[in-house]
Amino acid sequence: MGLFEKLYTFIIFIAVIIGIYIGQVEPIRANAESFIVPLLVAMLYITFLQIPIEAIKQSFKNIKFTYTSVIINFIWTPILAWLLSLLFLSDNPALYIGFIMLMVTPCTDWYLIFTGMAKGNVALSTAILPLNLILQVILLPIYLLIFGGTTGVLEFSFLLESILIALFLPLVLAFLTKVVLRKKELLRSKLISNLSVLPIILLSFAIVAMFASQGQLLLDNLELIWQITIPILLFFIINFVVGQKVGQLMKFPYKDRVSLSLTTLARNSPIALAIAITAFPNEPLIALTLVIGPLLELPILAIITQLLLFISKGKRT
Protein backbone atom coordinates (compact mmCIF):
# COMPACT_ATOMS: atom_id res chain seq x y z
CA MET A 1 0.00 0.00 0.00
CA GLY A 2 1.53 3.30 -1.10
CA LEU A 3 1.49 6.53 0.85
CA PHE A 4 -1.57 7.91 -0.98
CA GLU A 5 -3.51 4.69 -0.33
CA LYS A 6 -2.64 4.80 3.38
CA LEU A 7 -3.77 8.42 3.61
CA TYR A 8 -6.87 7.98 1.42
CA THR A 9 -9.43 8.78 4.13
CA PHE A 10 -7.40 11.76 5.36
CA ILE A 11 -6.98 13.07 1.78
CA ILE A 12 -10.75 12.91 1.14
CA PHE A 13 -11.45 14.70 4.43
CA ILE A 14 -8.94 17.44 3.62
CA ALA A 15 -10.43 17.77 0.11
CA VAL A 16 -13.86 18.36 1.67
CA ILE A 17 -12.46 21.03 4.02
CA ILE A 18 -10.54 22.80 1.22
CA GLY A 19 -13.60 22.73 -1.03
CA ILE A 20 -15.84 24.30 1.62
CA TYR A 21 -13.20 26.93 2.41
CA ILE A 22 -12.48 28.09 -1.16
CA GLY A 23 -16.18 27.90 -1.97
CA GLN A 24 -16.64 30.99 0.15
CA VAL A 25 -15.12 32.94 -2.76
CA GLU A 26 -17.97 33.70 -5.17
CA PRO A 27 -16.09 33.29 -8.54
CA ILE A 28 -14.75 29.90 -7.40
CA ARG A 29 -18.17 28.74 -6.18
CA ALA A 30 -19.79 29.83 -9.43
CA ASN A 31 -17.33 27.96 -11.69
CA ALA A 32 -16.26 24.94 -9.63
CA GLU A 33 -19.08 22.68 -10.84
CA SER A 34 -17.81 22.68 -14.45
CA PHE A 35 -14.61 20.88 -13.38
CA ILE A 36 -16.29 17.95 -11.59
CA VAL A 37 -17.36 15.66 -14.45
CA PRO A 38 -14.12 15.98 -16.51
CA LEU A 39 -12.07 15.16 -13.41
CA LEU A 40 -14.20 12.11 -12.62
CA VAL A 41 -14.13 10.84 -16.22
CA ALA A 42 -10.33 11.13 -16.25
CA MET A 43 -10.16 9.36 -12.89
CA LEU A 44 -12.33 6.48 -14.07
CA TYR A 45 -10.37 6.14 -17.33
CA ILE A 46 -7.14 5.60 -15.40
CA THR A 47 -8.89 3.33 -12.90
CA PHE A 48 -10.35 1.16 -15.69
CA LEU A 49 -6.94 1.10 -17.39
CA GLN A 50 -5.58 -0.71 -14.32
CA ILE A 51 -8.39 -3.31 -14.26
CA PRO A 52 -7.70 -6.45 -16.33
CA ILE A 53 -11.12 -6.42 -18.01
CA GLU A 54 -9.86 -8.77 -20.73
CA ALA A 55 -9.18 -11.39 -18.02
CA ILE A 56 -12.85 -11.73 -17.09
CA LYS A 57 -12.79 -15.45 -17.99
CA GLN A 58 -10.48 -16.00 -15.00
CA SER A 59 -13.39 -15.34 -12.64
CA PHE A 60 -15.15 -18.47 -13.84
CA LYS A 61 -12.30 -20.83 -12.96
CA ASN A 62 -13.57 -21.01 -9.39
CA ILE A 63 -17.28 -21.33 -10.12
CA LYS A 64 -18.26 -21.92 -6.49
CA PHE A 65 -16.66 -18.69 -5.26
CA THR A 66 -17.85 -16.71 -8.27
CA TYR A 67 -21.55 -17.54 -7.98
CA THR A 68 -21.46 -17.13 -4.18
CA SER A 69 -19.94 -13.63 -4.36
CA VAL A 70 -22.21 -12.61 -7.27
CA ILE A 71 -25.34 -13.68 -5.37
CA ILE A 72 -24.27 -11.74 -2.26
CA ASN A 73 -23.11 -8.63 -4.19
CA PHE A 74 -25.87 -8.38 -6.78
CA ILE A 75 -28.93 -10.00 -5.19
CA TRP A 76 -28.61 -9.98 -1.40
CA THR A 77 -26.78 -6.63 -1.03
CA PRO A 78 -29.24 -4.54 -3.11
CA ILE A 79 -32.12 -5.98 -1.05
CA LEU A 80 -30.28 -5.21 2.20
CA ALA A 81 -29.48 -1.68 1.00
CA TRP A 82 -33.11 -1.10 0.06
CA LEU A 83 -34.37 -2.34 3.46
CA LEU A 84 -31.88 -0.17 5.38
CA SER A 85 -32.70 2.89 3.28
CA LEU A 86 -36.43 2.35 3.81
CA LEU A 87 -35.88 2.01 7.54
CA PHE A 88 -33.57 5.00 8.06
CA LEU A 89 -33.73 7.28 5.00
CA SER A 90 -37.24 7.08 3.57
CA ASP A 91 -37.96 10.67 4.63
CA ASN A 92 -35.05 12.01 2.55
CA PRO A 93 -35.15 10.81 -1.11
CA ALA A 94 -31.68 12.20 -1.90
CA LEU A 95 -29.98 10.29 0.93
CA TYR A 96 -32.08 7.25 0.05
CA ILE A 97 -30.82 7.26 -3.56
CA GLY A 98 -27.23 8.03 -2.55
CA PHE A 99 -27.14 5.18 -0.04
CA ILE A 100 -28.48 2.67 -2.56
CA MET A 101 -25.98 3.85 -5.20
CA LEU A 102 -23.11 3.38 -2.77
CA MET A 103 -24.16 -0.07 -1.61
CA VAL A 104 -24.97 -1.70 -4.97
CA THR A 105 -21.53 -0.97 -6.49
CA PRO A 106 -18.88 -3.46 -5.24
CA CYS A 107 -15.31 -2.20 -4.99
CA THR A 108 -12.89 -2.83 -7.85
CA ASP A 109 -9.62 -1.81 -6.22
CA TRP A 110 -9.29 -1.15 -2.47
CA TYR A 111 -10.54 -4.54 -1.35
CA LEU A 112 -7.45 -6.18 -2.87
CA ILE A 113 -5.22 -4.21 -0.48
CA PHE A 114 -7.22 -5.26 2.57
CA THR A 115 -7.46 -8.85 1.31
CA GLY A 116 -3.68 -9.00 1.21
CA MET A 117 -3.36 -7.44 4.67
CA ALA A 118 -5.79 -10.03 6.10
CA LYS A 119 -3.86 -12.87 4.39
CA GLY A 120 -6.74 -13.69 2.08
CA ASN A 121 -6.69 -15.18 -1.43
CA VAL A 122 -5.60 -12.14 -3.45
CA ALA A 123 -5.46 -14.08 -6.74
CA LEU A 124 -9.08 -15.18 -6.28
CA SER A 125 -10.15 -11.63 -5.38
CA THR A 126 -8.36 -10.28 -8.45
CA ALA A 127 -10.08 -12.82 -10.70
CA ILE A 128 -13.56 -11.68 -9.61
CA LEU A 129 -12.73 -7.99 -10.11
CA PRO A 130 -13.53 -7.61 -13.86
CA LEU A 131 -16.85 -9.42 -13.43
CA ASN A 132 -17.82 -7.13 -10.54
CA LEU A 133 -17.06 -4.10 -12.70
CA ILE A 134 -19.06 -5.26 -15.73
CA LEU A 135 -22.08 -6.34 -13.65
CA GLN A 136 -22.30 -3.10 -11.67
CA VAL A 137 -22.10 -0.96 -14.81
CA ILE A 138 -24.96 -2.99 -16.34
CA LEU A 139 -27.09 -3.33 -13.20
CA LEU A 140 -26.75 0.11 -11.57
CA PRO A 141 -29.45 1.79 -13.70
CA ILE A 142 -31.72 -1.21 -13.15
CA TYR A 143 -31.32 -1.03 -9.37
CA LEU A 144 -31.98 2.71 -9.41
CA LEU A 145 -35.11 2.21 -11.49
CA ILE A 146 -36.40 -0.56 -9.21
CA PHE A 147 -35.55 1.00 -5.84
CA GLY A 148 -35.56 4.71 -6.67
CA GLY A 149 -38.16 5.03 -9.40
CA THR A 150 -40.88 6.21 -7.03
CA THR A 151 -38.83 8.93 -5.30
CA GLY A 152 -39.43 11.60 -7.94
CA VAL A 153 -35.68 12.25 -8.07
CA LEU A 154 -34.90 9.84 -10.90
CA GLU A 155 -35.18 10.65 -14.63
CA PHE A 156 -34.29 7.42 -16.41
CA SER A 157 -33.33 8.94 -19.78
CA PHE A 158 -30.98 11.40 -18.05
CA LEU A 159 -29.54 8.55 -15.98
CA LEU A 160 -28.70 6.52 -19.10
CA GLU A 161 -27.09 9.55 -20.72
CA SER A 162 -25.00 10.10 -17.59
CA ILE A 163 -23.88 6.46 -17.49
CA LEU A 164 -22.78 6.72 -21.11
CA ILE A 165 -20.69 9.79 -20.29
CA ALA A 166 -19.33 8.87 -16.87
CA LEU A 167 -18.90 5.09 -17.22
CA PHE A 168 -18.97 3.79 -20.78
CA LEU A 169 -16.82 6.58 -22.22
CA PRO A 170 -13.84 5.97 -19.88
CA LEU A 171 -14.43 2.20 -20.05
CA VAL A 172 -14.28 2.18 -23.85
CA LEU A 173 -11.26 4.52 -23.89
CA ALA A 174 -9.44 2.27 -21.42
CA PHE A 175 -10.24 -0.81 -23.52
CA LEU A 176 -9.04 0.88 -26.74
CA THR A 177 -5.83 1.98 -25.00
CA LYS A 178 -5.20 -1.64 -24.00
CA VAL A 179 -5.85 -2.80 -27.56
CA VAL A 180 -3.34 -0.27 -28.93
CA LEU A 181 -0.74 -1.33 -26.34
CA ARG A 182 -1.45 -5.07 -26.36
CA LYS A 183 1.85 -5.85 -28.14
CA LYS A 184 3.81 -3.35 -26.04
CA GLU A 185 3.58 -4.98 -22.63
CA LEU A 186 6.55 -3.11 -21.15
CA LEU A 187 5.17 0.29 -22.21
CA ARG A 188 1.70 -0.64 -20.96
CA SER A 189 3.01 -1.77 -17.54
CA LYS A 190 5.11 1.38 -17.22
CA LEU A 191 2.16 3.59 -18.19
CA ILE A 192 -0.16 1.95 -15.67
CA SER A 193 2.51 2.12 -12.96
CA ASN A 194 3.16 5.82 -13.59
CA LEU A 195 -0.55 6.66 -13.63
CA SER A 196 -1.53 4.53 -10.62
CA VAL A 197 -1.51 7.40 -8.13
CA LEU A 198 -3.56 9.76 -10.31
CA PRO A 199 -7.07 8.38 -9.54
CA ILE A 200 -6.79 9.45 -5.90
CA ILE A 201 -5.50 12.89 -6.90
CA LEU A 202 -8.21 13.40 -9.53
CA LEU A 203 -10.94 12.19 -7.16
CA SER A 204 -9.65 14.60 -4.51
CA PHE A 205 -9.80 17.53 -6.93
CA ALA A 206 -13.32 16.48 -7.97
CA ILE A 207 -14.37 16.46 -4.31
CA VAL A 208 -12.77 19.90 -3.79
CA ALA A 209 -14.74 21.21 -6.79
CA MET A 210 -17.97 19.59 -5.60
CA PHE A 211 -17.77 21.06 -2.10
CA ALA A 212 -16.60 24.42 -3.44
CA SER A 213 -19.86 24.60 -5.39
CA GLN A 214 -22.14 22.93 -2.81
CA GLY A 215 -20.28 23.15 0.50
CA GLN A 216 -22.81 25.47 2.09
CA LEU A 217 -25.38 22.70 1.73
CA LEU A 218 -23.26 20.44 3.94
CA LEU A 219 -22.87 23.17 6.55
CA ASP A 220 -26.64 23.70 6.54
CA ASN A 221 -27.33 19.95 6.92
CA LEU A 222 -24.68 18.63 9.31
CA GLU A 223 -27.27 16.49 11.07
CA LEU A 224 -27.62 14.43 7.89
CA ILE A 225 -24.12 13.01 8.45
CA TRP A 226 -25.39 11.17 11.52
CA GLN A 227 -28.51 10.06 9.70
CA ILE A 228 -26.48 8.35 6.95
CA THR A 229 -23.84 6.96 9.35
CA ILE A 230 -26.21 4.53 11.09
CA PRO A 231 -27.34 2.56 7.98
CA ILE A 232 -23.74 2.52 6.64
CA LEU A 233 -22.46 0.98 9.89
CA LEU A 234 -25.33 -1.53 9.95
CA PHE A 235 -24.59 -2.50 6.33
CA PHE A 236 -20.98 -3.40 7.17
CA ILE A 237 -21.87 -5.27 10.34
CA ILE A 238 -24.64 -7.32 8.70
CA ASN A 239 -22.69 -8.10 5.54
CA PHE A 240 -19.59 -9.10 7.50
CA VAL A 241 -21.62 -11.64 9.46
CA VAL A 242 -23.37 -12.85 6.28
CA GLY A 243 -20.08 -13.22 4.39
CA GLN A 244 -18.46 -15.21 7.18
CA LYS A 245 -21.50 -17.46 7.70
CA VAL A 246 -21.93 -18.13 3.97
CA GLY A 247 -18.20 -18.84 3.65
CA GLN A 248 -18.46 -21.42 6.44
CA LEU A 249 -21.60 -22.92 4.90
CA MET A 250 -19.83 -23.25 1.53
CA LYS A 251 -16.82 -24.78 3.35
CA PHE A 252 -14.41 -22.16 2.01
CA PRO A 253 -10.92 -22.18 3.56
CA TYR A 254 -9.89 -19.14 5.61
CA LYS A 255 -8.19 -17.36 2.70
CA ASP A 256 -11.27 -17.70 0.48
CA ARG A 257 -13.59 -16.55 3.30
CA VAL A 258 -11.47 -13.42 3.68
CA SER A 259 -11.78 -12.77 -0.06
CA LEU A 260 -15.55 -13.31 0.08
CA SER A 261 -15.98 -10.98 3.05
CA LEU A 262 -13.95 -8.13 1.59
CA THR A 263 -15.32 -8.32 -1.96
CA THR A 264 -18.85 -8.17 -0.52
CA LEU A 265 -18.06 -5.39 1.98
CA ALA A 266 -15.93 -2.83 0.12
CA ARG A 267 -17.90 -0.39 -2.04
CA ASN A 268 -17.02 1.52 -5.22
CA SER A 269 -17.76 5.11 -4.20
CA PRO A 270 -15.85 6.75 -7.12
CA ILE A 271 -18.04 5.07 -9.77
CA ALA A 272 -21.22 5.82 -7.83
CA LEU A 273 -20.05 9.42 -7.27
CA ALA A 274 -19.37 9.96 -10.97
CA ILE A 275 -22.90 8.82 -11.84
CA ALA A 276 -24.49 10.81 -9.00
CA ILE A 277 -22.87 14.08 -10.03
CA THR A 278 -23.70 13.70 -13.72
CA ALA A 279 -27.17 12.17 -13.33
CA PHE A 280 -28.36 14.27 -10.38
CA PRO A 281 -26.69 17.70 -10.70
CA ASN A 282 -29.56 19.34 -8.80
CA GLU A 283 -29.42 16.86 -5.89
CA PRO A 284 -26.04 17.46 -4.20
CA LEU A 285 -27.11 15.52 -1.10
CA ILE A 286 -26.88 12.32 -3.19
CA ALA A 287 -23.22 13.07 -3.91
CA LEU A 288 -22.71 14.04 -0.26
CA THR A 289 -23.73 10.52 0.79
CA LEU A 290 -21.15 9.06 -1.58
CA VAL A 291 -18.39 11.23 -0.08
CA ILE A 292 -19.32 10.35 3.51
CA GLY A 293 -19.30 6.65 2.55
CA PRO A 294 -15.54 6.18 2.07
CA LEU A 295 -14.75 8.38 5.09
CA LEU A 296 -16.43 5.64 7.15
CA GLU A 297 -15.65 2.66 4.94
CA LEU A 298 -11.85 2.63 4.99
CA PRO A 299 -11.45 2.76 8.81
CA ILE A 300 -14.13 0.05 9.06
CA LEU A 301 -12.29 -2.16 6.53
CA ALA A 302 -9.07 -1.66 8.51
CA ILE A 303 -10.84 -2.83 11.69
CA ILE A 304 -12.39 -5.80 9.87
CA THR A 305 -8.95 -6.76 8.52
CA GLN A 306 -7.61 -6.94 12.08
CA LEU A 307 -10.69 -8.89 13.18
CA LEU A 308 -10.13 -11.45 10.40
CA LEU A 309 -6.48 -11.82 11.41
CA PHE A 310 -7.61 -12.32 15.03
CA ILE A 311 -10.09 -15.01 13.91
CA SER A 312 -7.35 -16.74 11.93
CA LYS A 313 -4.93 -16.61 14.84
CA GLY A 314 -7.57 -18.00 17.21
CA LYS A 315 -8.24 -20.96 14.92
CA ARG A 316 -4.52 -21.77 14.59
CA THR A 317 -4.14 -21.80 18.37
CSV table of C-alpha atoms in Angstrom, one decimal, residues 73-74 77 100-108 136 140 143 266-269 271-272 290:
chain,number,residue,atom,x,y,z
A,73,ASN,CA,-23.1,-8.6,-4.2
A,74,PHE,CA,-25.9,-8.4,-6.8
A,77,THR,CA,-26.8,-6.6,-1.0
A,100,ILE,CA,-28.5,2.7,-2.6
A,101,MET,CA,-26.0,3.8,-5.2
A,102,LEU,CA,-23.1,3.4,-2.8
A,103,MET,CA,-24.2,-0.1,-1.6
A,104,VAL,CA,-25.0,-1.7,-5.0
A,105,THR,CA,-21.5,-1.0,-6.5
A,106,PRO,CA,-18.9,-3.5,-5.2
A,107,CYS,CA,-15.3,-2.2,-5.0
A,108,THR,CA,-12.9,-2.8,-7.9
A,136,GLN,CA,-22.3,-3.1,-11.7
A,140,LEU,CA,-26.7,0.1,-11.6
A,143,TYR,CA,-31.3,-1.0,-9.4
A,266,ALA,CA,-15.9,-2.8,0.1
A,267,ARG,CA,-17.9,-0.4,-2.0
A,268,ASN,CA,-17.0,1.5,-5.2
A,269,SER,CA,-17.8,5.1,-4.2
A,271,ILE,CA,-18.0,5.1,-9.8
A,272,ALA,CA,-21.2,5.8,-7.8
A,290,LEU,CA,-21.1,9.1,-1.6
